[in-house]
């Protein structure tokens, strides 16, 4: 039931699909301290949504381990406005990467899901067993359906062929390499940018989407990358496993914290014409805690580091058509 298992990464060839994204790049940084060879494929070299080229690339490069971090991602507005992209691109990536990994005999694959796979009104904190027990949050059901399909593919390959493919469900992430697009980003990057620009412009108030009442849990991406490597080495099960921080707060409290970190002293103006999304999304992370993993980065310190990274130009400003 716990899924405890040991796997030695020493000497292994590890392919990180999606190494330019916030999560993929953090996994590459974290793997640098493991005694393994990290493989990556540039987008110009390989389109991971295409089956044949992906299979040929894996046949040529022969990884023993695959981290599937390639995904079309975005915040609440991007998810709501680009349902085709979020559904179809993510399904295409899953089909090509997971099928090709099976075909070349990958020993261990880690698939990245999202906490939005769970029902809108799931019991809190959300245990893995809540999957498929109720309707999804409509703003992101397209992305959620694609991610549920990905974790089901991992379960199916395990059941039919015995493949050691595992799925991890992170809570809301933030940190180095986030997308700072004003409309398509998630709330941490959106607010870091907006408060920074308001500070420079001496603006009296800053718009915060929704009512400010939704509750969210935030995890720094360096902690999440550490959890991914921990799971590769210590977990094997058909059950997906949650990874959260336990740092839950309202969007209003979160916005106030970001404003303090950025040094913005003006007012928050809640824009209720924008959606709130799911009312609460706190993961039950007791299974990974029980295996011996815990996060290290406190929210305020993590946000300060993210803001410093933003000022250093580590952020990206991608249109949704280019988030992969
Ligand atoms: O980060 P976010 O887009 O993710 O929004 P979700 C979180 C909350 O912050 C929502 C509010 O209640 C937003 O209304 N918010 C306030 C803002 N100001 C802003 C802003 O300027 N930008 C954004 N983006 N939000 C996502 C899913 O949902 O969660 C994804 O859409 C993914 O698919 C991710 O699963 C983890 O938590 O609402």
mmCIF file of C-alpha atoms and ligand atoms in Angstrom:
data_model
loop_
_atom_site.group_PDB
_atom_site.id
_atom_site.type_symbol
_atom_site.label_atom_id
_atom_site.label_comp_id
_atom_site.label_asym_id
_atom_site.label_seq_id
_atom_site.Cartn_x
_atom_site.Cartn_y
_atom_site.Cartn_z
ATOM 1 C CA UNK A 1 0.000 0.000 0.000
ATOM 2 C CA UNK A 2 2.841 2.449 0.809
ATOM 3 C CA UNK A 3 4.581 1.726 -2.505
ATOM 4 C CA UNK A 4 8.033 1.758 -0.834
ATOM 5 C CA UNK A 5 10.630 0.362 -3.219
ATOM 6 C CA UNK A 6 14.265 1.076 -4.026
ATOM 7 C CA UNK A 7 15.768 1.918 -7.400
ATOM 8 C CA UNK A 8 19.391 2.927 -7.926
ATOM 9 C CA UNK A 9 19.923 5.866 -10.288
ATOM 10 C CA UNK A 10 23.707 5.344 -10.291
ATOM 11 C CA UNK A 11 25.040 5.139 -13.824
ATOM 12 C CA UNK A 12 21.554 5.405 -15.354
ATOM 13 C CA UNK A 13 20.657 7.412 -18.450
ATOM 14 C CA UNK A 14 17.756 9.684 -17.434
ATOM 15 C CA UNK A 15 15.725 11.475 -20.119
ATOM 16 C CA UNK A 16 13.963 14.624 -18.876
ATOM 17 C CA UNK A 17 11.204 15.397 -21.377
ATOM 18 C CA UNK A 18 10.285 19.082 -21.123
ATOM 19 C CA UNK A 19 13.638 20.240 -19.733
ATOM 20 C CA UNK A 20 13.005 23.900 -20.673
ATOM 21 C CA UNK A 21 9.885 24.198 -18.504
ATOM 22 C CA UNK A 22 9.808 25.277 -14.864
ATOM 23 C CA UNK A 23 9.542 21.703 -13.536
ATOM 24 C CA UNK A 24 11.764 19.995 -16.118
ATOM 25 C CA UNK A 25 14.586 22.498 -15.620
ATOM 26 C CA UNK A 26 14.358 22.086 -11.830
ATOM 27 C CA UNK A 27 14.529 18.282 -12.221
ATOM 28 C CA UNK A 28 17.650 18.671 -14.409
ATOM 29 C CA UNK A 29 19.245 20.886 -11.717
ATOM 30 C CA UNK A 30 18.368 18.360 -9.002
ATOM 31 C CA UNK A 31 19.663 15.384 -11.003
ATOM 32 C CA UNK A 32 23.065 17.095 -11.278
ATOM 33 C CA UNK A 33 23.801 15.868 -7.744
ATOM 34 C CA UNK A 34 22.957 12.243 -8.629
ATOM 35 C CA UNK A 35 25.499 9.993 -10.246
ATOM 36 C CA UNK A 36 23.552 9.625 -13.492
ATOM 37 C CA UNK A 37 23.624 10.915 -17.080
ATOM 38 C CA UNK A 38 20.889 13.437 -17.899
ATOM 39 C CA UNK A 39 19.550 13.403 -21.463
ATOM 40 C CA UNK A 40 17.535 16.247 -22.967
ATOM 41 C CA UNK A 41 16.212 16.979 -26.457
ATOM 42 C CA UNK A 42 15.890 20.472 -27.794
ATOM 43 C CA UNK A 43 12.498 21.381 -29.255
ATOM 44 C CA UNK A 44 14.080 22.159 -32.640
ATOM 45 C CA UNK A 45 15.581 18.671 -32.597
ATOM 46 C CA UNK A 46 12.489 16.753 -31.464
ATOM 47 C CA UNK A 47 8.741 17.469 -31.369
ATOM 48 C CA UNK A 48 7.575 15.258 -28.490
ATOM 49 C CA UNK A 49 3.952 15.363 -29.669
ATOM 50 C CA UNK A 50 4.989 13.297 -32.729
ATOM 51 C CA UNK A 51 5.066 9.515 -32.249
ATOM 52 C CA UNK A 52 7.602 8.410 -34.847
ATOM 53 C CA UNK A 53 10.337 10.993 -34.167
ATOM 54 C CA UNK A 54 9.933 10.451 -30.396
ATOM 55 C CA UNK A 55 10.296 6.688 -30.792
ATOM 56 C CA UNK A 56 13.333 7.104 -33.062
ATOM 57 C CA UNK A 57 14.955 9.512 -30.576
ATOM 58 C CA UNK A 58 14.437 7.118 -27.648
ATOM 59 C CA UNK A 59 15.746 4.178 -29.723
ATOM 60 C CA UNK A 60 18.873 6.186 -30.555
ATOM 61 C CA UNK A 61 19.462 7.517 -27.019
ATOM 62 C CA UNK A 62 18.327 4.486 -24.946
ATOM 63 C CA UNK A 63 17.365 6.029 -21.578
ATOM 64 C CA UNK A 64 16.733 3.658 -18.670
ATOM 65 C CA UNK A 65 14.647 6.309 -16.879
ATOM 66 C CA UNK A 66 12.190 8.894 -18.244
ATOM 67 C CA UNK A 67 10.778 11.928 -16.405
ATOM 68 C CA UNK A 68 7.766 13.086 -18.403
ATOM 69 C CA UNK A 69 7.673 16.798 -17.553
ATOM 70 C CA UNK A 70 6.657 17.995 -21.020
ATOM 71 C CA UNK A 71 3.231 19.603 -20.883
ATOM 72 C CA UNK A 72 1.103 22.472 -22.046
ATOM 73 C CA UNK A 73 0.526 24.378 -18.803
ATOM 74 C CA UNK A 74 -0.971 27.674 -17.734
ATOM 75 C CA UNK A 75 -3.087 29.375 -15.137
ATOM 76 C CA UNK A 76 -6.832 29.563 -14.758
ATOM 77 C CA UNK A 77 -7.456 31.946 -17.697
ATOM 78 C CA UNK A 78 -5.214 30.067 -20.143
ATOM 79 C CA UNK A 79 -6.886 26.765 -19.203
ATOM 80 C CA UNK A 80 -10.318 28.312 -19.662
ATOM 81 C CA UNK A 81 -9.563 30.014 -22.995
ATOM 82 C CA UNK A 82 -7.524 27.330 -24.808
ATOM 83 C CA UNK A 83 -9.338 24.021 -24.118
ATOM 84 C CA UNK A 84 -8.204 22.379 -27.364
ATOM 85 C CA UNK A 85 -4.537 23.117 -26.715
ATOM 86 C CA UNK A 86 -4.674 21.898 -23.122
ATOM 87 C CA UNK A 87 -6.557 18.708 -23.958
ATOM 88 C CA UNK A 88 -5.036 17.683 -27.292
ATOM 89 C CA UNK A 89 -1.400 18.744 -26.851
ATOM 90 C CA UNK A 90 -1.160 17.039 -23.478
ATOM 91 C CA UNK A 91 -2.780 13.846 -24.772
ATOM 92 C CA UNK A 92 -0.431 13.851 -27.778
ATOM 93 C CA UNK A 93 2.620 14.260 -25.517
ATOM 94 C CA UNK A 94 1.475 11.440 -23.234
ATOM 95 C CA UNK A 95 0.727 9.048 -26.078
ATOM 96 C CA UNK A 96 4.054 9.563 -27.803
ATOM 97 C CA UNK A 97 6.347 9.686 -24.736
ATOM 98 C CA UNK A 98 4.717 6.906 -22.693
ATOM 99 C CA UNK A 99 4.202 4.519 -25.627
ATOM 100 C CA UNK A 100 7.754 5.052 -26.915
ATOM 101 C CA UNK A 101 9.129 4.544 -23.377
ATOM 102 C CA UNK A 102 7.400 1.164 -23.240
ATOM 103 C CA UNK A 103 8.603 0.268 -26.744
ATOM 104 C CA UNK A 104 12.289 0.856 -25.892
ATOM 105 C CA UNK A 105 12.055 -0.917 -22.514
ATOM 106 C CA UNK A 106 12.454 2.059 -20.148
ATOM 107 C CA UNK A 107 12.920 0.660 -16.616
ATOM 108 C CA UNK A 108 11.224 3.491 -14.725
ATOM 109 C CA UNK A 109 9.034 6.378 -15.902
ATOM 110 C CA UNK A 110 7.769 9.256 -13.763
ATOM 111 C CA UNK A 111 4.652 10.983 -15.098
ATOM 112 C CA UNK A 112 3.764 14.448 -13.805
ATOM 113 C CA UNK A 113 0.099 15.160 -13.183
ATOM 114 C CA UNK A 114 -1.573 17.977 -11.268
ATOM 115 C CA UNK A 115 -3.784 18.479 -8.232
ATOM 116 C CA UNK A 116 -6.541 19.647 -10.619
ATOM 117 C CA UNK A 117 -7.220 15.983 -11.509
ATOM 118 C CA UNK A 118 -9.274 15.736 -8.298
ATOM 119 C CA UNK A 119 -12.984 16.683 -8.132
ATOM 120 C CA UNK A 120 -13.897 20.338 -7.565
ATOM 121 C CA UNK A 121 -15.516 19.471 -4.236
ATOM 122 C CA UNK A 122 -13.144 16.704 -3.149
ATOM 123 C CA UNK A 123 -12.825 15.979 0.590
ATOM 124 C CA UNK A 124 -10.003 18.076 2.096
ATOM 125 C CA UNK A 125 -7.150 17.466 2.459
ATOM 126 C CA UNK A 126 -7.380 15.575 -0.838
ATOM 127 C CA UNK A 127 -6.231 11.958 -0.640
ATOM 128 C CA UNK A 128 -5.246 10.062 -3.806
ATOM 129 C CA UNK A 129 -8.398 7.943 -3.360
ATOM 130 C CA UNK A 130 -10.553 11.007 -4.270
ATOM 131 C CA UNK A 131 -9.681 10.532 -7.960
ATOM 132 C CA UNK A 132 -12.822 10.162 -10.137
ATOM 133 C CA UNK A 133 -15.264 10.511 -7.235
ATOM 134 C CA UNK A 134 -17.001 13.652 -8.567
ATOM 135 C CA UNK A 135 -17.181 16.356 -11.264
ATOM 136 C CA UNK A 136 -14.072 18.396 -12.121
ATOM 137 C CA UNK A 137 -13.599 22.176 -11.836
ATOM 138 C CA UNK A 138 -14.870 23.481 -15.222
ATOM 139 C CA UNK A 139 -12.073 26.050 -15.780
ATOM 140 C CA UNK A 140 -9.463 23.326 -16.053
ATOM 141 C CA UNK A 141 -11.328 20.114 -16.875
ATOM 142 C CA UNK A 142 -9.629 19.852 -20.311
ATOM 143 C CA UNK A 143 -6.172 19.817 -18.755
ATOM 144 C CA UNK A 144 -7.395 17.588 -15.923
ATOM 145 C CA UNK A 145 -8.877 15.016 -18.322
ATOM 146 C CA UNK A 146 -5.575 14.871 -20.231
ATOM 147 C CA UNK A 147 -3.612 14.416 -16.990
ATOM 148 C CA UNK A 148 -6.027 11.711 -15.761
ATOM 149 C CA UNK A 149 -5.515 9.939 -19.109
ATOM 150 C CA UNK A 150 -1.740 10.108 -18.576
ATOM 151 C CA UNK A 151 -1.878 8.545 -15.134
ATOM 152 C CA UNK A 152 -4.294 5.906 -16.446
ATOM 153 C CA UNK A 153 -1.804 5.105 -19.223
ATOM 154 C CA UNK A 154 0.862 4.503 -16.590
ATOM 155 C CA UNK A 155 -1.514 2.214 -14.677
ATOM 156 C CA UNK A 156 -2.493 0.395 -17.867
ATOM 157 C CA UNK A 157 1.130 -0.258 -18.899
ATOM 158 C CA UNK A 158 1.856 -1.540 -15.395
ATOM 159 C CA UNK A 159 -1.181 -3.836 -15.450
ATOM 160 C CA UNK A 160 -0.759 -5.201 -18.989
ATOM 161 C CA UNK A 161 3.049 -5.315 -19.277
ATOM 162 C CA UNK A 162 4.393 -4.894 -15.730
ATOM 163 C CA UNK A 163 6.109 -1.599 -16.638
ATOM 164 C CA UNK A 164 7.377 0.384 -13.642
ATOM 165 C CA UNK A 165 5.634 3.643 -14.569
ATOM 166 C CA UNK A 166 4.632 5.928 -11.682
ATOM 167 C CA UNK A 167 2.581 9.149 -11.442
ATOM 168 C CA UNK A 168 3.085 12.116 -9.146
ATOM 169 C CA UNK A 169 0.516 14.854 -8.453
ATOM 170 C CA UNK A 170 2.009 18.192 -7.403
ATOM 171 C CA UNK A 171 0.090 20.969 -5.718
ATOM 172 C CA UNK A 172 0.334 24.537 -7.159
ATOM 173 C CA UNK A 173 4.004 25.171 -7.964
ATOM 174 C CA UNK A 174 6.099 28.330 -8.282
ATOM 175 C CA UNK A 175 9.765 29.253 -8.593
ATOM 176 C CA UNK A 176 12.647 29.674 -11.012
ATOM 177 C CA UNK A 177 11.761 29.475 -14.700
ATOM 178 C CA UNK A 178 8.042 30.213 -14.203
ATOM 179 C CA UNK A 179 6.032 31.769 -17.038
ATOM 180 C CA UNK A 180 5.408 35.478 -16.341
ATOM 181 C CA UNK A 181 2.949 36.068 -19.170
ATOM 182 C CA UNK A 182 0.376 38.589 -17.810
ATOM 183 C CA UNK A 183 -2.691 36.539 -18.788
ATOM 184 C CA UNK A 184 -1.497 32.942 -19.155
ATOM 185 C CA UNK A 185 0.570 32.535 -15.974
ATOM 186 C CA UNK A 186 -0.343 30.995 -12.638
ATOM 187 C CA UNK A 187 -1.063 33.281 -9.702
ATOM 188 C CA UNK A 188 2.465 33.421 -8.159
ATOM 189 C CA UNK A 189 4.174 34.641 -11.359
ATOM 190 C CA UNK A 190 1.222 36.885 -12.268
ATOM 191 C CA UNK A 191 1.310 38.682 -8.929
ATOM 192 C CA UNK A 192 5.109 38.938 -8.677
ATOM 193 C CA UNK A 193 5.119 40.682 -12.042
ATOM 194 C CA UNK A 194 2.063 42.879 -11.390
ATOM 195 C CA UNK A 195 3.236 44.051 -7.950
ATOM 196 C CA UNK A 196 6.731 44.715 -9.306
ATOM 197 C CA UNK A 197 5.399 46.811 -12.182
ATOM 198 C CA UNK A 198 3.027 48.660 -9.818
ATOM 199 C CA UNK A 199 5.933 49.400 -7.433
ATOM 200 C CA UNK A 200 8.006 50.869 -10.285
ATOM 201 C CA UNK A 201 5.020 52.897 -11.566
ATOM 202 C CA UNK A 202 3.941 54.000 -8.061
ATOM 203 C CA UNK A 203 0.446 52.708 -8.867
ATOM 204 C CA UNK A 204 -2.106 53.147 -6.030
ATOM 205 C CA UNK A 205 -3.685 49.674 -6.446
ATOM 206 C CA UNK A 206 -3.134 46.295 -8.084
ATOM 207 C CA UNK A 207 -5.778 44.022 -9.580
ATOM 208 C CA UNK A 208 -6.083 40.538 -8.064
ATOM 209 C CA UNK A 209 -8.383 38.140 -9.905
ATOM 210 C CA UNK A 210 -11.497 36.722 -8.255
ATOM 211 C CA UNK A 211 -12.815 37.238 -4.730
ATOM 212 C CA UNK A 212 -9.577 36.457 -2.881
ATOM 213 C CA UNK A 213 -11.346 33.698 -0.894
ATOM 214 C CA UNK A 214 -10.147 30.515 -2.713
ATOM 215 C CA UNK A 215 -7.644 28.513 -0.696
ATOM 216 C CA UNK A 216 -4.483 27.259 -2.346
ATOM 217 C CA UNK A 217 -1.376 25.368 -1.269
ATOM 218 C CA UNK A 218 1.960 26.393 -2.802
ATOM 219 C CA UNK A 219 5.149 24.369 -3.219
ATOM 220 C CA UNK A 220 8.500 25.638 -4.448
ATOM 221 C CA UNK A 221 9.632 23.907 -7.632
ATOM 222 C CA UNK A 222 13.061 23.014 -6.147
ATOM 223 C CA UNK A 223 11.224 21.031 -3.440
ATOM 224 C CA UNK A 224 9.059 19.397 -6.082
ATOM 225 C CA UNK A 225 12.097 18.401 -8.161
ATOM 226 C CA UNK A 226 13.612 16.896 -5.012
ATOM 227 C CA UNK A 227 10.374 14.930 -4.465
ATOM 228 C CA UNK A 228 10.515 13.632 -8.062
ATOM 229 C CA UNK A 229 14.046 12.282 -7.591
ATOM 230 C CA UNK A 230 13.062 10.853 -4.200
ATOM 231 C CA UNK A 231 10.109 9.023 -5.798
ATOM 232 C CA UNK A 232 12.227 7.685 -8.661
ATOM 233 C CA UNK A 233 14.480 6.117 -6.038
ATOM 234 C CA UNK A 234 11.917 5.101 -3.413
ATOM 235 C CA UNK A 235 8.441 4.536 -4.866
ATOM 236 C CA UNK A 236 6.762 1.985 -7.104
ATOM 237 C CA UNK A 237 2.975 1.609 -7.292
ATOM 238 C CA UNK A 238 0.051 1.990 -9.636
ATOM 239 C CA UNK A 239 -1.402 4.569 -7.210
ATOM 240 C CA UNK A 240 -0.556 8.187 -8.036
ATOM 241 C CA UNK A 241 1.165 9.989 -5.157
ATOM 242 C CA UNK A 242 0.502 13.552 -3.969
ATOM 243 C CA UNK A 243 3.220 16.115 -3.274
ATOM 244 C CA UNK A 244 2.257 19.244 -1.349
ATOM 245 C CA UNK A 245 3.799 21.592 1.206
ATOM 246 C CA UNK A 246 0.941 21.970 3.683
ATOM 247 C CA UNK A 247 1.371 25.782 3.199
ATOM 248 C CA UNK A 248 -2.294 26.682 2.620
ATOM 249 C CA UNK A 249 -3.626 30.231 2.507
ATOM 250 C CA UNK A 250 -6.337 32.296 0.850
ATOM 251 C CA UNK A 251 -5.566 34.119 -2.393
ATOM 252 C CA UNK A 252 -6.017 37.407 -0.490
ATOM 253 C CA UNK A 253 -3.401 36.302 2.087
ATOM 254 C CA UNK A 254 -1.150 35.050 -0.685
ATOM 255 C CA UNK A 255 -1.430 38.354 -2.577
ATOM 256 C CA UNK A 256 -0.587 40.272 0.609
ATOM 257 C CA UNK A 257 2.483 38.073 1.123
ATOM 258 C CA UNK A 258 3.657 38.604 -2.473
ATOM 259 C CA UNK A 259 3.131 42.384 -2.130
ATOM 260 C CA UNK A 260 5.279 42.381 1.045
ATOM 261 C CA UNK A 261 8.019 40.302 -0.601
ATOM 262 C CA UNK A 262 8.088 42.604 -3.638
ATOM 263 C CA UNK A 263 7.895 45.727 -1.447
ATOM 264 C CA UNK A 264 4.651 47.115 -2.865
ATOM 265 C CA UNK A 265 2.660 49.270 -0.407
ATOM 266 C CA UNK A 266 -0.543 50.054 -2.363
ATOM 267 C CA UNK A 267 -4.000 48.487 -2.220
ATOM 268 C CA UNK A 268 -5.346 45.183 -3.551
ATOM 269 C CA UNK A 269 -8.366 45.527 -5.894
ATOM 270 C CA UNK A 270 -10.235 42.256 -6.288
ATOM 271 C CA UNK A 271 -11.594 41.809 -9.824
ATOM 272 C CA UNK A 272 -14.656 39.600 -9.386
ATOM 273 C CA UNK A 273 -15.270 39.470 -13.135
ATOM 274 C CA UNK A 274 -12.399 36.945 -13.184
ATOM 275 C CA UNK A 275 -12.976 33.312 -12.109
ATOM 276 C CA UNK A 276 -12.071 31.942 -8.674
ATOM 277 C CA UNK A 277 -11.707 28.368 -9.848
ATOM 278 C CA UNK A 278 -11.902 25.561 -7.337
ATOM 279 C CA UNK A 279 -12.704 26.836 -3.795
ATOM 280 C CA UNK A 280 -10.061 24.770 -1.991
ATOM 281 C CA UNK A 281 -7.228 22.509 -3.158
ATOM 282 C CA UNK A 282 -5.129 21.181 -0.277
ATOM 283 C CA UNK A 283 -3.403 17.863 -0.955
ATOM 284 C CA UNK A 284 -3.101 15.104 1.605
ATOM 285 C CA UNK A 285 0.618 14.395 1.273
ATOM 286 C CA UNK A 286 0.794 11.867 4.088
ATOM 287 C CA UNK A 287 1.864 9.001 1.810
ATOM 288 C CA UNK A 288 5.064 10.693 0.573
ATOM 289 C CA UNK A 289 5.716 12.014 4.109
ATOM 290 C CA UNK A 290 5.368 8.440 5.356
ATOM 291 C CA UNK A 291 8.058 7.352 2.908
ATOM 292 C CA UNK A 292 10.419 9.913 4.480
ATOM 293 C CA UNK A 293 10.265 12.975 2.186
ATOM 294 C CA UNK A 294 9.470 16.508 3.291
ATOM 295 C CA UNK A 295 9.729 19.985 1.738
ATOM 296 C CA UNK A 296 12.469 22.414 2.829
ATOM 297 C CA UNK A 297 11.572 25.809 1.330
ATOM 298 C CA UNK A 298 9.267 28.073 3.391
ATOM 299 C CA UNK A 299 6.774 30.064 1.305
ATOM 300 C CA UNK A 300 8.066 33.568 2.047
ATOM 301 C CA UNK A 301 11.700 32.587 1.423
ATOM 302 C CA UNK A 302 10.711 30.761 -1.756
ATOM 303 C CA UNK A 303 8.781 33.777 -3.033
ATOM 304 C CA UNK A 304 11.740 36.065 -2.244
ATOM 305 C CA UNK A 305 13.995 33.754 -4.288
ATOM 306 C CA UNK A 306 11.442 33.674 -7.118
ATOM 307 C CA UNK A 307 11.287 37.482 -7.141
ATOM 308 C CA UNK A 308 15.096 37.685 -7.227
ATOM 309 C CA UNK A 309 15.093 35.225 -10.135
ATOM 310 C CA UNK A 310 12.449 37.295 -11.928
ATOM 311 C CA UNK A 311 14.630 40.409 -11.547
ATOM 312 C CA UNK A 312 17.589 38.429 -12.904
ATOM 313 C CA UNK A 313 15.594 37.499 -16.005
ATOM 314 C CA UNK A 314 15.078 33.804 -15.213
ATOM 315 C CA UNK A 315 11.367 34.045 -15.977
ATOM 316 C CA UNK A 316 9.767 33.354 -19.320
ATOM 317 C CA UNK A 317 6.916 35.280 -20.957
ATOM 318 C CA UNK A 318 5.316 32.685 -23.165
ATOM 319 C CA UNK A 319 2.128 32.790 -25.157
ATOM 320 C CA UNK A 320 0.047 29.674 -24.604
ATOM 321 C CA UNK A 321 0.885 28.493 -28.119
ATOM 322 C CA UNK A 322 4.497 28.162 -26.956
ATOM 323 C CA UNK A 323 4.373 26.889 -23.394
ATOM 324 C CA UNK A 324 5.896 23.520 -24.065
HETATM 325 O O1 LIG B 1 -2.700 29.941 -10.289
HETATM 326 P P1 LIG B 1 -4.078 29.799 -10.807
HETATM 327 O O2 LIG B 1 -4.304 30.271 -12.207
HETATM 328 O O3 LIG B 1 -4.427 28.272 -10.601
HETATM 329 O O4 LIG B 1 -5.103 30.645 -9.882
HETATM 330 P P2 LIG B 1 -5.651 27.353 -10.155
HETATM 331 C C1 LIG B 1 -5.189 30.434 -8.509
HETATM 332 C C2 LIG B 1 -6.150 31.439 -7.884
HETATM 333 O O5 LIG B 1 -5.539 32.728 -7.921
HETATM 334 C C3 LIG B 1 -7.505 31.580 -8.573
HETATM 335 C C4 LIG B 1 -6.462 33.680 -8.397
HETATM 336 O O6 LIG B 1 -8.515 31.724 -7.604
HETATM 337 C C5 LIG B 1 -7.341 32.878 -9.357
HETATM 338 O O7 LIG B 1 -8.579 33.550 -9.590
HETATM 339 N N1 LIG B 1 -5.736 34.799 -9.024
HETATM 340 C C6 LIG B 1 -5.695 36.069 -8.545
HETATM 341 C C7 LIG B 1 -5.021 34.764 -10.163
HETATM 342 N N2 LIG B 1 -5.004 36.854 -9.377
HETATM 343 C C8 LIG B 1 -4.570 36.068 -10.385
HETATM 344 C C9 LIG B 1 -3.786 36.327 -11.556
HETATM 345 O O8 LIG B 1 -3.371 37.444 -11.834
HETATM 346 N N3 LIG B 1 -3.504 35.252 -12.358
HETATM 347 C C10 LIG B 1 -3.955 33.990 -12.075
HETATM 348 N N4 LIG B 1 -3.614 32.985 -12.897
HETATM 349 N N5 LIG B 1 -4.721 33.746 -10.994
HETATM 350 C C11 LIG B 1 -4.703 25.916 -12.032
HETATM 351 C C12 LIG B 1 -5.192 25.157 -13.221
HETATM 352 O O9 LIG B 1 -5.787 26.358 -11.345
HETATM 353 O O10 LIG B 1 -3.960 25.102 -11.179
HETATM 354 C C13 LIG B 1 -4.063 24.492 -13.902
HETATM 355 O O11 LIG B 1 -5.901 26.018 -14.080
HETATM 356 C C14 LIG B 1 -3.108 23.779 -12.938
HETATM 357 O O12 LIG B 1 -4.605 23.584 -14.772
HETATM 358 C C15 LIG B 1 -2.791 24.615 -11.702
HETATM 359 O O13 LIG B 1 -3.634 22.562 -12.554
HETATM 360 C C16 LIG B 1 -2.059 23.843 -10.639
HETATM 361 O O14 LIG B 1 -5.206 26.695 -8.906
HETATM 362 O O15 LIG B 1 -6.960 28.046 -10.070
#
